[in-house]
Coordinates of N, CA and C in Angstrom, one line a residue:
X287 N 128.8 82.7 11.9 CA 128.2 81.4 12.3 C 128.7 80.3 11.4
X288 N 128.7 79.1 11.9 CA 129.1 78.0 11.2 C 127.9 77.4 10.5
X289 N 128.1 76.7 9.4 CA 127.0 76.0 8.6 C 126.4 74.9 9.4
X290 N 125.5 74.2 8.8 CA 124.8 73.1 9.4 C 125.6 71.9 9.6
X291 N 125.0 70.9 10.3 CA 125.6 69.6 10.6 C 127.0 69.6 11.2
X292 N 127.1 70.2 12.3 CA 128.3 70.2 13.1 C 129.5 70.8 12.3
X293 N 129.3 72.0 11.8 CA 130.4 72.7 11.2 C 130.5 72.5 9.7
X294 N 129.8 71.6 9.0 CA 129.9 71.4 7.6 C 129.1 72.6 6.9
X295 N 129.5 72.8 5.6 CA 128.8 73.9 4.9 C 127.4 73.5 4.6
X296 N 126.5 74.5 4.6 CA 125.1 74.3 4.2 C 125.1 74.1 2.7
X297 N 124.3 73.2 2.3 CA 124.3 72.8 0.9 C 122.8 72.6 0.4
X298 N 122.5 73.2 -0.8 CA 121.2 73.1 -1.4 C 121.4 72.7 -2.8
X299 N 120.4 72.1 -3.4 CA 120.4 71.7 -4.8 C 119.1 72.2 -5.5
X300 N 119.3 72.8 -6.7 CA 118.2 73.2 -7.6 C 118.4 72.4 -8.9
X301 N 117.4 71.8 -9.4 CA 117.5 71.0 -10.7 C 116.6 71.7 -11.7
X302 N 117.1 71.8 -12.9 CA 116.4 72.4 -14.1 C 116.2 71.3 -15.1
X303 N 115.0 71.1 -15.5 CA 114.6 70.1 -16.6 C 114.3 70.9 -17.9
X304 N 114.9 70.4 -19.0 CA 114.6 70.9 -20.3 C 113.4 70.2 -20.8
X305 N 112.2 71.0 -20.9 CA 111.0 70.4 -21.4 C 110.7 70.9 -22.8
X306 N 111.7 71.7 -23.4 CA 111.5 72.2 -24.7 C 111.9 71.1 -25.7
X307 N 111.5 71.2 -27.0 CA 111.9 70.2 -28.0 C 113.3 70.3 -28.6
X308 N 114.0 71.3 -28.0 CA 115.4 71.5 -28.6 C 116.4 71.7 -27.5
X309 N 117.7 71.5 -27.9 CA 118.8 71.7 -26.9 C 118.9 73.1 -26.6
X310 N 119.1 73.4 -25.3 CA 119.3 74.8 -24.8 C 120.6 74.9 -24.0
X311 N 121.2 76.1 -24.1 CA 122.3 76.4 -23.2 C 121.9 77.3 -22.1
X312 N 122.2 77.0 -20.9 CA 121.8 77.8 -19.8 C 123.0 78.2 -18.9
X313 N 123.0 79.4 -18.5 CA 124.0 79.9 -17.6 C 123.3 80.4 -16.3
X314 N 124.0 80.3 -15.2 CA 123.5 80.6 -13.9 C 124.3 81.7 -13.2
X315 N 123.6 82.4 -12.3 CA 124.3 83.3 -11.4 C 123.4 83.5 -10.2
X316 N 124.0 83.9 -9.1 CA 123.3 84.2 -7.8 C 123.1 85.7 -7.7
X317 N 122.0 86.0 -7.2 CA 121.7 87.5 -6.9 C 121.2 87.6 -5.5
X318 N 121.8 88.6 -4.7 CA 121.3 88.9 -3.4 C 121.7 87.9 -2.3
X319 N 122.6 87.0 -2.6 CA 123.0 86.0 -1.6 C 124.6 86.0 -1.6
X320 N 125.2 87.0 -1.2 CA 126.7 87.1 -1.3 C 127.4 86.1 -0.5
X321 N 126.8 85.5 0.5 CA 127.5 84.5 1.3 C 127.4 83.1 0.7
X322 N 126.8 82.9 -0.5 CA 126.7 81.6 -1.1 C 127.5 81.5 -2.4
X323 N 127.8 80.3 -2.7 CA 128.6 80.1 -4.0 C 127.9 79.0 -4.8
X324 N 128.2 78.9 -6.1 CA 127.6 77.9 -7.0 C 128.6 76.8 -7.4
X325 N 128.0 75.6 -7.7 CA 128.8 74.6 -8.3 C 127.9 73.9 -9.3
X326 N 128.4 73.7 -10.5 CA 127.6 73.1 -11.5 C 128.5 72.4 -12.5
X327 N 127.9 71.6 -13.4 CA 128.7 70.9 -14.4 C 129.1 71.8 -15.5
X328 N 129.7 71.3 -16.5 CA 130.2 72.1 -17.6 C 129.0 72.8 -18.4
X329 N 129.3 73.8 -19.2 CA 128.3 74.6 -19.9 C 128.0 74.0 -21.2
X330 N 127.6 72.7 -21.3 CA 127.2 72.1 -22.5 C 125.7 72.4 -22.7
X331 N 125.2 72.1 -23.9 CA 123.8 72.3 -24.1 C 123.0 71.2 -23.3
X332 N 121.8 71.6 -22.9 CA 120.9 70.7 -22.2 C 119.9 70.1 -23.2
X333 N 120.0 68.8 -23.5 CA 119.2 68.2 -24.5 C 117.7 68.1 -24.0
X334 N 116.8 67.9 -24.9 CA 115.4 67.8 -24.5 C 115.2 66.6 -23.6
X335 N 114.4 66.8 -22.5 CA 114.2 65.8 -21.5 C 115.3 65.6 -20.5
X336 N 116.4 66.3 -20.6 CA 117.5 66.1 -19.7 C 117.4 67.1 -18.6
X337 N 118.1 66.9 -17.5 CA 118.1 67.8 -16.4 C 119.6 68.1 -16.0
X338 N 119.7 69.2 -15.3 CA 121.0 69.6 -14.8 C 120.8 70.2 -13.4
X339 N 121.7 69.8 -12.4 CA 121.6 70.3 -11.1 C 122.6 71.4 -10.8
X340 N 122.3 72.3 -10.0 CA 123.2 73.4 -9.5 C 123.2 73.2 -8.0
X341 N 124.4 73.2 -7.4 CA 124.5 73.1 -6.0 C 124.9 74.5 -5.5
X342 N 124.3 74.9 -4.4 CA 124.6 76.1 -3.7 C 125.2 75.8 -2.4
X343 N 126.3 76.5 -2.1 CA 127.0 76.3 -0.8 C 127.0 77.6 0.0
X344 N 127.0 77.4 1.3 CA 127.2 78.6 2.2 C 128.2 78.2 3.2
X345 N 129.3 78.9 3.2 CA 130.4 78.6 4.3 C 129.8 79.0 5.6
X346 N 129.2 80.2 5.6 CA 128.6 80.7 6.8 C 127.1 81.1 6.6
X347 N 126.3 80.9 7.5 CA 124.9 81.3 7.4 C 124.6 82.5 8.4
X348 N 124.6 83.7 7.9 CA 124.4 84.8 8.8 C 122.9 84.7 9.3
X349 N 122.8 85.0 10.6 CA 121.5 85.0 11.2 C 120.6 86.1 10.6
X350 N 119.3 85.7 10.3 CA 118.4 86.7 9.7 C 117.7 86.1 8.6
X351 N 116.9 86.9 7.9 CA 116.2 86.5 6.7 C 116.9 87.0 5.4
X352 N 117.0 86.1 4.5 CA 117.8 86.4 3.3 C 116.9 86.1 2.0
X353 N 116.8 87.0 1.1 CA 116.0 86.8 -0.1 C 116.9 87.1 -1.3
X354 N 117.0 86.1 -2.2 CA 117.7 86.3 -3.4 C 117.2 85.4 -4.5
X355 N 118.0 85.0 -5.4 CA 117.6 84.2 -6.5 C 118.7 83.6 -7.3
X356 N 118.4 82.4 -7.9 CA 119.3 81.8 -8.9 C 118.7 82.3 -10.2
X357 N 119.6 83.0 -10.9 CA 119.2 83.7 -12.2 C 119.6 82.8 -13.3
X358 N 118.7 82.5 -14.3 CA 119.0 81.7 -15.5 C 119.1 82.7 -16.7
X359 N 120.1 82.5 -17.5 CA 120.2 83.3 -18.7 C 120.7 82.4 -19.9
X360 N 120.6 82.9 -21.1 CA 121.0 82.2 -22.3 C 122.5 82.4 -22.6
X361 N 123.1 83.4 -22.0 CA 124.5 83.7 -22.2 C 125.1 84.2 -20.9
X362 N 126.4 84.1 -20.8 CA 127.2 84.5 -19.6 C 126.9 85.9 -19.2
X363 N 126.3 86.2 -18.0 CA 126.0 87.5 -17.6 C 124.9 88.2 -18.5
X364 N 124.2 87.4 -19.2 CA 123.2 87.9 -20.1 C 121.9 88.3 -19.3
X365 N 120.9 88.8 -20.1 CA 119.6 89.2 -19.5 C 118.9 88.0 -18.9
X366 N 118.2 88.2 -17.8 CA 117.5 87.1 -17.1 C 116.4 86.5 -18.0
X367 N 116.4 85.2 -18.1 CA 115.3 84.5 -18.7 C 114.2 84.2 -17.7
X368 N 114.7 83.6 -16.5 CA 113.8 83.4 -15.4 C 114.6 83.2 -14.2
X369 N 114.0 83.1 -13.0 CA 114.7 82.9 -11.8 C 114.0 81.9 -10.9
X370 N 114.9 81.3 -10.0 CA 114.4 80.5 -8.9 C 114.6 81.3 -7.7
X371 N 113.5 81.8 -7.1 CA 113.6 82.6 -5.8 C 114.1 81.7 -4.7
X372 N 115.0 82.3 -3.9 CA 115.5 81.6 -2.7 C 115.3 82.5 -1.5
X373 N 114.7 81.8 -0.5 CA 114.4 82.5 0.8 C 115.0 81.6 1.9
X374 N 115.9 82.2 2.7 CA 116.5 81.5 3.8 C 116.2 82.3 5.1
X375 N 115.8 81.6 6.1 CA 115.6 82.1 7.4 C 116.5 81.4 8.3
X376 N 117.4 82.1 8.9 CA 118.4 81.5 9.8 C 118.2 82.0 11.2
X377 N 117.6 81.2 12.1 CA 117.3 81.6 13.5 C 118.6 81.7 14.3
X378 N 118.5 82.5 15.3 CA 119.6 82.7 16.2 C 119.5 81.6 17.3
X379 N 120.1 80.5 17.1 CA 120.0 79.4 18.1 C 121.4 78.7 18.3
X380 N 121.5 78.2 19.4 CA 122.7 77.4 19.7 C 122.6 76.1 18.9
X381 N 123.6 75.5 18.3 CA 123.4 74.3 17.5 C 122.9 73.1 18.4
X382 N 123.4 73.0 19.6 CA 123.0 71.9 20.5 C 121.5 72.1 20.9
X383 N 121.0 73.3 21.1 CA 119.6 73.5 21.4 C 118.7 73.1 20.3
X384 N 119.1 73.3 19.1 CA 118.4 72.9 17.9 C 118.3 71.4 17.8
X385 N 119.4 70.7 18.1 CA 119.4 69.3 18.1 C 118.5 68.7 19.1
X386 N 118.5 69.3 20.3 CA 117.6 68.9 21.4 C 116.2 69.0 21.0
X387 N 115.8 70.2 20.4 CA 114.4 70.4 20.0 C 114.0 69.4 19.0
X388 N 114.8 69.1 18.0 CA 114.5 68.1 17.0 C 114.2 66.8 17.6
X389 N 115.1 66.3 18.5 CA 115.0 65.0 19.1 C 113.7 65.0 20.0
X390 N 113.4 66.1 20.7 CA 112.2 66.1 21.5 C 111.0 65.9 20.7
X391 N 110.9 66.6 19.5 CA 109.8 66.5 18.6 C 109.6 65.1 18.0
X392 N 110.7 64.5 17.7 CA 110.7 63.1 17.1 C 110.2 62.2 18.2
X393 N 110.7 62.3 19.4 CA 110.3 61.4 20.5 C 108.9 61.6 20.9
X394 N 108.3 62.8 20.7 CA 106.9 63.0 21.1 C 105.9 62.4 20.1
X395 N 106.4 62.0 18.9 CA 105.5 61.5 17.9 C 105.2 60.0 18.1

């Protein structure tokens, strides 16, 4: 299946804020979502009060329910510090039918 918005890749963003009083170095990896890829800025330290965003892309969205996570660690491929769970439900629908349903709901309001 093709991604959302008339063939463009599906794109999601997760932002991490450093609320600790010191600079931290954070590494990311995806688990359980083999059809997705990551894009993020350089691996510099994240200063106190600063944020960093990670973008997740899916070239194709397979129909079904998908559960995985964005894993955060202190070192490349290191042990998990914490995770951002990701749940995607991709219905089996024709793209035009979905557009019609959205427009009908907007018009009904």
